[in-house]
């Protein structure tokens, strides 16, 4: 086809088979985990009908994700990344089996509803600890699969794989809940993890770049000092952390779906998938049209757009909840359409942030510190996502669901304004810093 050659010339990272296997691995694990998270969140809400219970899911994941990340980066830098990822995959498969067991027929006769919920929290806690290792390992591995001059393009496609999984996971979860129940849905998420594991095993083991055995706390201190002394990295991480912290409307989707929009399980799946659909649209555009000049300014504009769409999403119920037509077994109202479009637009804005932040980390991080810097990134991002879920649950309990989401969007806009004045390095940001590095040949 005539468009293939120009497409590949603009996306040279795809010419590396190892990187394509990496994308399949990343897509599969993200799809499986997002599918599992959507199923578990809806299951918890069906068991409890408690908004705070949804916020507690975020709390139980963020505690180990942040706490273990303080140490995981040190171990990632000293060990072979592909092997670490394989071990994480096997642990996730065991965790999937644990969640399946909690939905088995008759389990509610052996364990109380409260006990099941607390066991789910325990599984989520274990998953948060695993994330503290899989995120820095994955980040460090990608930097070893393509030359440094291809990092922007590779980050775009890595983000596209992530977002594709983030779209299909919740969407598949919503449909599977509606048509097959919770247990079968969780089994399917485990099978998708197996696909990712097989793709990972096709990537050769990589060399260990940092072989210096130094005291763990000294190693951790160096990683943290590097992040806090590099204004561009610190600004990008802080901006994303606080924006997502206050813009965590997705955590309240079960409430919006059941209590406000009356959209049911299928509607929940579509709303949960909407941000990812928007992200994929943007990432496909970026594969043809690079970010170009002033990416830091574009980052701030997109985070502001994310805040505005969060506010409008929170007000979706005011646009009408009476059905205007039916589709795929659920009634669609104007409020549902507004919610879907705002989540879609928010995903489009967020995709630009993800690409810019990911490229900043790849370009400005020394090779021997990738694990530690990625671990700090995990602490920032994990804390923002999961604490954002907790913040949404608490503020929804105190203020009400709609005021909580609107408040979060307004706070996101405030964060953008503060960052504009406090981080002038973003105004002149370049995504082509660092020296080029010739990695392995495309034939690997």
Coordinates of C-alpha atoms in Angstrom, one line a residue:
X1 CA 0.0 0.0 0.0
X2 CA 1.4 3.5 -0.9
X3 CA 1.0 4.9 2.6
X4 CA 2.9 2.2 4.4
X5 CA 6.4 3.4 3.4
X6 CA 5.9 7.0 4.5
X7 CA 4.2 5.7 7.7
X8 CA 7.2 3.5 8.6
X9 CA 9.7 6.2 7.7
X10 CA 8.0 8.4 10.3
X11 CA 7.8 5.6 12.9
X12 CA 11.2 3.9 12.8
X13 CA 10.8 2.4 16.3
X14 CA 8.4 -0.1 14.8
X15 CA 11.2 -1.5 12.7
X16 CA 12.6 -3.2 15.8
X17 CA 11.0 -6.7 16.4
X18 CA 12.0 -6.5 20.1
X19 CA 10.1 -3.3 20.5
X20 CA 7.0 -4.7 18.7
X21 CA 7.0 -7.6 21.2
X22 CA 7.4 -5.1 24.0
X23 CA 4.3 -3.3 22.7
X24 CA 2.3 -6.5 22.7
X25 CA 3.4 -7.3 26.2
X26 CA 2.5 -3.8 27.4
X27 CA -0.8 -3.8 25.6
X28 CA -1.8 -7.2 27.1
X29 CA -0.9 -6.5 30.7
X30 CA -2.5 -3.1 30.6
X31 CA -5.7 -4.5 29.0
X32 CA -5.8 -7.3 31.6
X33 CA -5.2 -5.1 34.6
X34 CA -7.7 -2.4 33.5
X35 CA -10.3 -5.0 32.7
X36 CA -9.7 -6.6 36.1
X37 CA -9.8 -3.2 37.8
X38 CA -13.1 -2.3 36.1
X39 CA -14.7 -5.6 37.1
X40 CA -13.4 -5.4 40.7
X41 CA -14.6 -1.8 41.1
X42 CA -18.1 -2.6 39.9
X43 CA -18.2 -5.8 42.0
X44 CA -17.3 -3.9 45.1
X45 CA -20.0 -1.3 44.4
X46 CA -22.6 -4.0 43.8
X47 CA -21.6 -5.6 47.2
X48 CA -21.6 -2.4 49.2
X49 CA -23.4 0.4 47.3
X50 CA -20.9 2.7 49.1
X51 CA -19.0 5.5 47.4
X52 CA -16.3 5.5 50.0
X53 CA -15.7 1.8 49.3
X54 CA -14.6 2.8 45.8
X55 CA -12.2 5.4 47.2
X56 CA -10.8 2.7 49.5
X57 CA -9.8 0.7 46.4
X58 CA -7.4 3.5 45.5
X59 CA -6.1 3.8 49.1
X60 CA -5.2 0.1 49.3
X61 CA -3.4 0.2 46.0
X62 CA -1.4 3.4 46.6
X63 CA 0.0 2.5 49.9
X64 CA 2.2 -0.4 48.6
X65 CA 2.7 1.3 45.2
X66 CA 4.3 4.3 46.8
X67 CA 6.0 2.5 49.8
X68 CA 7.6 -0.3 47.8
X69 CA 8.6 2.1 45.0
X70 CA 11.0 3.7 47.4
X71 CA 13.1 0.5 47.2
X72 CA 12.1 -1.2 43.9
X73 CA 14.1 1.3 41.7
X74 CA 17.3 0.3 43.4
X75 CA 16.7 -3.4 42.7
X76 CA 15.6 -2.8 39.1
X77 CA 18.8 -0.9 38.3
X78 CA 20.9 -3.9 39.6
X79 CA 19.0 -6.7 37.9
X80 CA 18.1 -7.9 34.5
X81 CA 14.8 -6.2 33.5
X82 CA 13.2 -8.9 31.4
X83 CA 13.6 -11.5 34.1
X84 CA 12.0 -9.1 36.7
X85 CA 9.0 -8.6 34.4
X86 CA 8.5 -12.3 33.9
X87 CA 8.4 -12.8 37.6
X88 CA 5.8 -10.0 37.9
X89 CA 3.7 -11.6 35.3
X90 CA 3.6 -14.9 37.2
X91 CA 2.6 -13.1 40.3
X92 CA -0.2 -11.3 38.5
X93 CA -1.5 -14.6 37.3
X94 CA -1.6 -15.9 40.9
X95 CA -3.4 -12.7 41.9
X96 CA -6.0 -13.2 39.1
X97 CA -6.7 -16.7 40.4
X98 CA -7.2 -15.2 43.9
X99 CA -9.8 -12.7 42.6
X100 CA -11.6 -15.5 40.6
X101 CA -11.9 -17.5 43.8
X102 CA -13.7 -14.6 45.6
X103 CA -16.5 -14.7 43.0
X104 CA -16.9 -18.5 43.1
X105 CA -20.5 -19.8 43.6
X106 CA -21.2 -20.3 47.3
X107 CA -18.3 -18.2 48.5
X108 CA -20.8 -15.7 50.1
X109 CA -22.0 -18.6 52.3
X110 CA -18.5 -19.1 53.7
X111 CA -17.4 -15.5 54.0
X112 CA -19.4 -12.5 54.8
X113 CA -19.8 -9.6 52.4
X114 CA -17.6 -7.5 54.5
X115 CA -15.0 -10.3 54.6
X116 CA -15.1 -10.6 50.7
X117 CA -14.5 -6.8 50.4
X118 CA -11.6 -6.9 52.7
X119 CA -10.0 -9.8 50.9
X120 CA -10.4 -7.9 47.6
X121 CA -8.6 -5.0 49.3
X122 CA -5.8 -7.4 50.3
X123 CA -5.5 -8.5 46.6
X124 CA -5.5 -4.9 45.5
X125 CA -2.7 -4.2 48.0
X126 CA -0.6 -7.1 46.6
X127 CA -1.3 -5.7 43.1
X128 CA 0.0 -2.3 44.1
X129 CA 3.2 -3.8 45.4
X130 CA 3.7 -5.6 42.0
X131 CA 3.1 -2.3 40.1
X132 CA 6.0 -0.8 42.1
X133 CA 8.3 -3.3 40.3
X134 CA 6.6 -3.7 36.9
X135 CA 6.5 0.0 36.1
X136 CA 10.2 0.8 36.5
X137 CA 11.2 -2.5 34.9
X138 CA 9.1 -1.8 31.9
X139 CA 10.4 1.7 31.6
X140 CA 14.0 0.7 31.8
X141 CA 13.5 -2.2 29.4
X142 CA 12.1 0.1 26.7
X143 CA 15.1 2.3 26.8
X144 CA 17.3 -0.7 25.9
X145 CA 15.3 -1.8 22.8
X146 CA 15.6 1.3 20.5
X147 CA 18.2 4.0 19.9
X148 CA 17.9 7.1 21.9
X149 CA 17.1 9.3 18.9
X150 CA 13.9 7.2 18.5
X151 CA 12.7 7.7 22.1
X152 CA 10.0 10.2 21.2
X153 CA 8.6 7.9 18.5
X154 CA 8.9 4.8 20.7
X155 CA 7.2 6.6 23.7
X156 CA 4.3 7.6 21.4
X157 CA 3.8 3.9 20.4
X158 CA 4.4 2.6 23.9
X159 CA 1.7 5.0 25.1
X160 CA -0.6 3.9 22.2
X161 CA -0.2 0.3 23.3
X162 CA -0.9 1.4 26.9
X163 CA -4.0 3.3 25.9
X164 CA -5.3 0.6 23.6
X165 CA -5.2 -1.7 26.6
X166 CA -6.8 0.9 28.8
X167 CA -9.7 1.3 26.3
X168 CA -10.3 -2.4 25.5
X169 CA -9.9 -3.6 29.1
X170 CA -12.8 -1.6 30.7
X171 CA -14.9 -2.0 27.6
X172 CA -14.5 -5.7 27.6
X173 CA -15.0 -5.8 31.3
X174 CA -18.3 -4.0 31.1
X175 CA -19.6 -6.3 28.3
X176 CA -18.3 -9.4 30.1
X177 CA -20.0 -8.5 33.3
X178 CA -23.3 -7.9 31.5
X179 CA -23.2 -11.1 29.5
X180 CA -21.0 -13.6 31.4
X181 CA -20.8 -12.5 35.0
X182 CA -18.0 -11.5 37.3
X183 CA -16.2 -14.9 37.5
X184 CA -15.9 -15.5 33.8
X185 CA -14.8 -11.9 33.2
X186 CA -11.9 -12.3 35.7
X187 CA -10.8 -15.6 34.1
X188 CA -10.6 -13.8 30.7
X189 CA -8.4 -11.1 32.2
X190 CA -6.0 -13.8 33.4
X191 CA -5.9 -15.3 29.9
X192 CA -4.9 -12.0 28.4
X193 CA -2.0 -11.8 30.9
X194 CA -0.8 -15.1 29.5
X195 CA -0.7 -13.5 26.0
X196 CA 1.5 -10.7 27.4
X197 CA 3.8 -13.2 29.1
X198 CA 4.3 -15.0 25.8
X199 CA 5.2 -11.8 24.0
X200 CA 7.7 -10.9 26.8
X201 CA 9.4 -14.2 26.6
X202 CA 10.2 -13.4 22.9
X203 CA 12.4 -10.5 24.0
X204 CA 16.0 -11.5 24.7
X205 CA 17.6 -10.8 28.1
X206 CA 19.3 -7.5 28.3
X207 CA 22.6 -6.4 29.9
X208 CA 22.8 -4.9 33.3
X209 CA 24.1 -1.4 33.0
X210 CA 24.5 -0.6 36.6
X211 CA 26.7 -3.2 38.4
X212 CA 27.8 -1.0 41.3
X213 CA 26.7 -2.4 44.6
X214 CA 26.2 0.6 46.8
X215 CA 24.2 0.9 50.0
X216 CA 20.4 0.9 49.3
X217 CA 19.7 4.2 51.0
X218 CA 22.5 6.0 49.2
X219 CA 21.2 4.6 45.9
X220 CA 17.7 5.7 46.7
X221 CA 18.9 9.2 47.7
X222 CA 20.7 9.6 44.4
X223 CA 17.6 8.8 42.4
X224 CA 15.4 11.2 44.4
X225 CA 18.1 14.0 44.4
X226 CA 18.4 13.7 40.6
X227 CA 14.6 14.1 40.1
X228 CA 14.3 17.0 42.5
X229 CA 17.4 18.8 41.0
X230 CA 16.2 18.5 37.4
X231 CA 13.4 21.1 37.0
X232 CA 12.0 19.7 33.8
X233 CA 11.5 16.2 35.2
X234 CA 10.2 17.5 38.6
X235 CA 7.8 19.9 36.9
X236 CA 6.4 17.3 34.5
X237 CA 5.9 14.8 37.3
X238 CA 4.4 17.3 39.8
X239 CA 2.0 18.7 37.2
X240 CA 0.7 15.3 36.3
X241 CA 0.5 14.1 39.9
X242 CA -1.6 17.0 41.1
X243 CA -3.8 17.2 38.0
X244 CA -4.7 13.5 38.2
X245 CA -5.0 13.7 42.0
X246 CA -7.8 16.3 41.7
X247 CA -9.2 15.1 38.4
X248 CA -9.8 11.5 39.4
X249 CA -13.5 11.5 38.2
X250 CA -13.1 8.0 36.8
X251 CA -13.1 6.5 40.3
X252 CA -16.7 7.6 40.7
X253 CA -17.9 6.1 37.4
X254 CA -19.9 3.4 39.0
X255 CA -21.9 6.1 40.9
X256 CA -22.5 8.2 37.8
X257 CA -23.4 5.0 35.8
X258 CA -25.9 3.6 38.3
X259 CA -27.3 6.5 40.3
X260 CA -27.1 9.5 37.9
X261 CA -27.2 8.3 34.3
X262 CA -28.9 4.9 34.8
X263 CA -26.8 3.4 32.0
X264 CA -26.1 -0.1 33.4
X265 CA -23.1 -2.4 33.0
X266 CA -22.7 -1.8 29.2
X267 CA -22.9 2.0 29.7
X268 CA -20.3 1.6 32.5
X269 CA -18.0 -0.2 30.1
X270 CA -18.3 2.5 27.5
X271 CA -17.7 5.4 29.9
X272 CA -14.7 3.6 31.5
X273 CA -13.3 3.1 28.0
X274 CA -13.9 6.7 26.8
X275 CA -10.7 8.3 28.0
X276 CA -8.7 5.5 26.4
X277 CA -10.5 5.9 23.1
X278 CA -9.7 9.6 23.1
X279 CA -6.0 8.9 23.9
X280 CA -5.7 6.4 21.0
X281 CA -7.1 9.0 18.6
X282 CA -4.5 11.5 19.8
X283 CA -1.7 9.0 19.7
X284 CA -2.5 8.0 16.2
X285 CA -2.5 11.7 15.2
X286 CA 0.9 12.1 16.9
X287 CA 2.3 9.2 14.9
X288 CA 1.9 11.3 11.8
X289 CA 2.2 14.8 13.2
X290 CA 4.9 15.1 15.9
X291 CA 4.5 17.5 18.8
X292 CA 7.0 20.0 17.3
X293 CA 7.8 23.2 19.0
X294 CA 7.0 24.3 22.6
X295 CA 5.9 20.9 24.0
X296 CA 6.0 22.3 27.5
X297 CA 3.5 25.0 26.7
X298 CA 1.3 22.3 25.0
X299 CA 1.6 20.2 28.1
X300 CA 0.2 23.0 30.2
X301 CA -2.6 23.7 27.8
X302 CA -3.6 20.1 27.6
X303 CA -3.7 19.7 31.4
X304 CA -5.9 22.7 31.6
X305 CA -8.2 21.1 28.9
X306 CA -8.3 18.0 31.1
X307 CA -9.5 20.1 34.0
X308 CA -12.2 21.8 32.0
X309 CA -13.5 18.4 30.6
X310 CA -13.6 17.1 34.2
X311 CA -15.8 19.9 35.3
X312 CA -18.2 19.4 32.4
X313 CA -18.3 15.6 33.0
X314 CA -19.3 16.3 36.6
X315 CA -22.3 18.4 35.3
X316 CA -23.4 15.7 32.8
X317 CA -26.6 14.9 34.8
X318 CA -27.9 18.4 34.2
X319 CA -28.0 17.7 30.4
X320 CA -30.9 15.2 30.9
X321 CA -31.1 11.6 31.9
X322 CA -34.2 10.6 30.0
X323 CA -33.4 8.0 27.3
X324 CA -33.4 9.4 23.7
X325 CA -32.5 6.2 22.0
X326 CA -31.3 2.6 22.8
X327 CA -28.1 1.0 21.7
X328 CA -26.6 -2.4 22.4
X329 CA -29.0 -3.1 25.2
X330 CA -28.8 0.1 27.2
X331 CA -30.6 3.5 27.0
X332 CA -28.6 6.5 25.9
X333 CA -29.5 10.0 27.3
X334 CA -28.1 13.4 26.5
X335 CA -26.3 13.3 29.9
X336 CA -24.7 10.0 28.9
X337 CA -23.5 11.5 25.6
X338 CA -22.0 14.5 27.4
X339 CA -20.3 12.3 29.9
X340 CA -18.9 10.1 27.2
X341 CA -17.7 13.0 25.1
X342 CA -16.1 14.8 28.0
X343 CA -14.2 11.6 29.1
X344 CA -13.2 11.2 25.5
X345 CA -11.8 14.7 25.2
X346 CA -10.1 14.4 28.6
X347 CA -8.4 11.3 27.3
X348 CA -7.2 13.2 24.2
X349 CA -5.7 15.9 26.4
X350 CA -4.2 13.4 28.8
X351 CA -2.5 11.5 25.9
X352 CA -0.4 14.5 25.0
X353 CA 0.7 14.8 28.7
X354 CA 1.6 11.1 28.8
X355 CA 3.8 11.3 25.6
X356 CA 5.6 14.4 26.7
X357 CA 6.2 13.2 30.3
X358 CA 7.4 9.8 29.1
X359 CA 9.8 11.3 26.5
X360 CA 11.2 13.7 29.1
X361 CA 12.0 10.8 31.4
X362 CA 13.6 8.7 28.6
X363 CA 15.6 11.6 27.2
X364 CA 16.8 13.3 30.4
X365 CA 17.5 10.2 32.6
X366 CA 21.0 8.6 32.6
X367 CA 21.0 4.9 31.6
X368 CA 22.3 3.7 35.0
X369 CA 19.5 5.5 36.9
X370 CA 16.5 4.5 34.9
X371 CA 15.1 2.1 37.5
X372 CA 15.3 4.6 40.3
X373 CA 13.9 7.5 38.3
X374 CA 11.1 5.3 37.0
X375 CA 10.4 4.3 40.6
X376 CA 10.1 7.9 41.7
X377 CA 7.8 8.4 38.7
X378 CA 5.7 5.4 39.9
X379 CA 5.4 7.1 43.3
X380 CA 4.2 10.3 41.7
X381 CA 1.8 8.7 39.3
X382 CA 0.6 5.9 41.5
X383 CA 0.0 8.3 44.3
X384 CA -1.9 10.6 42.0
X385 CA -4.2 7.9 40.5
X386 CA -5.0 6.0 43.7
X387 CA -5.0 9.0 46.0
X388 CA -7.1 10.7 43.4
X389 CA -9.6 7.8 43.7
X390 CA -9.6 8.1 47.5
X391 CA -9.9 11.9 47.3
X392 CA -12.9 11.5 44.9
X393 CA -14.5 9.0 47.3
X394 CA -14.1 11.2 50.4
X395 CA -15.1 14.4 48.7
X396 CA -18.1 12.7 47.2
X397 CA -19.1 11.5 50.7
X398 CA -18.7 15.0 52.1
X399 CA -19.9 17.2 49.2
X400 CA -21.9 14.9 47.0
X401 CA -20.8 13.3 43.8
X402 CA -21.3 16.2 41.4
X403 CA -19.7 18.9 43.6
X404 CA -16.7 16.6 44.2
X405 CA -15.9 16.2 40.5
X406 CA -16.4 19.9 39.7
X407 CA -14.2 20.8 42.7
X408 CA -11.5 18.4 41.3
X409 CA -11.6 20.0 37.9
X410 CA -11.2 23.5 39.3
X411 CA -8.2 22.4 41.4
X412 CA -6.6 21.0 38.2
X413 CA -6.9 24.4 36.6
X414 CA -5.3 26.0 39.7
X415 CA -2.4 23.5 39.5
X416 CA -1.8 24.5 35.8
X417 CA -1.7 28.2 36.7
X418 CA 0.8 27.6 39.6
X419 CA 3.1 25.4 37.4
X420 CA 3.2 28.1 34.7
X421 CA 4.8 30.5 37.0
X422 CA 6.9 28.1 39.1
X423 CA 8.5 26.0 36.3
X424 CA 9.8 28.4 33.6
X425 CA 11.9 25.5 32.2
X426 CA 8.8 24.1 30.6
X427 CA 8.4 27.2 28.5
X428 CA 11.5 26.3 26.5
X429 CA 11.4 22.5 26.8
X430 CA 13.1 20.4 24.1
X431 CA 12.3 16.7 23.6
X432 CA 15.6 16.0 21.8
X433 CA 18.1 16.4 24.6
X434 CA 20.7 13.8 25.5
X435 CA 23.2 11.9 23.3
X436 CA 22.2 9.4 20.7
X437 CA 22.9 5.8 21.6
X438 CA 23.2 3.0 19.2
X439 CA 21.5 0.0 20.6
X440 CA 21.2 -3.4 19.1
X441 CA 20.4 -4.2 15.4
X442 CA 16.9 -4.4 14.1
X443 CA 17.3 -8.1 13.4
X444 CA 17.1 -8.9 17.2

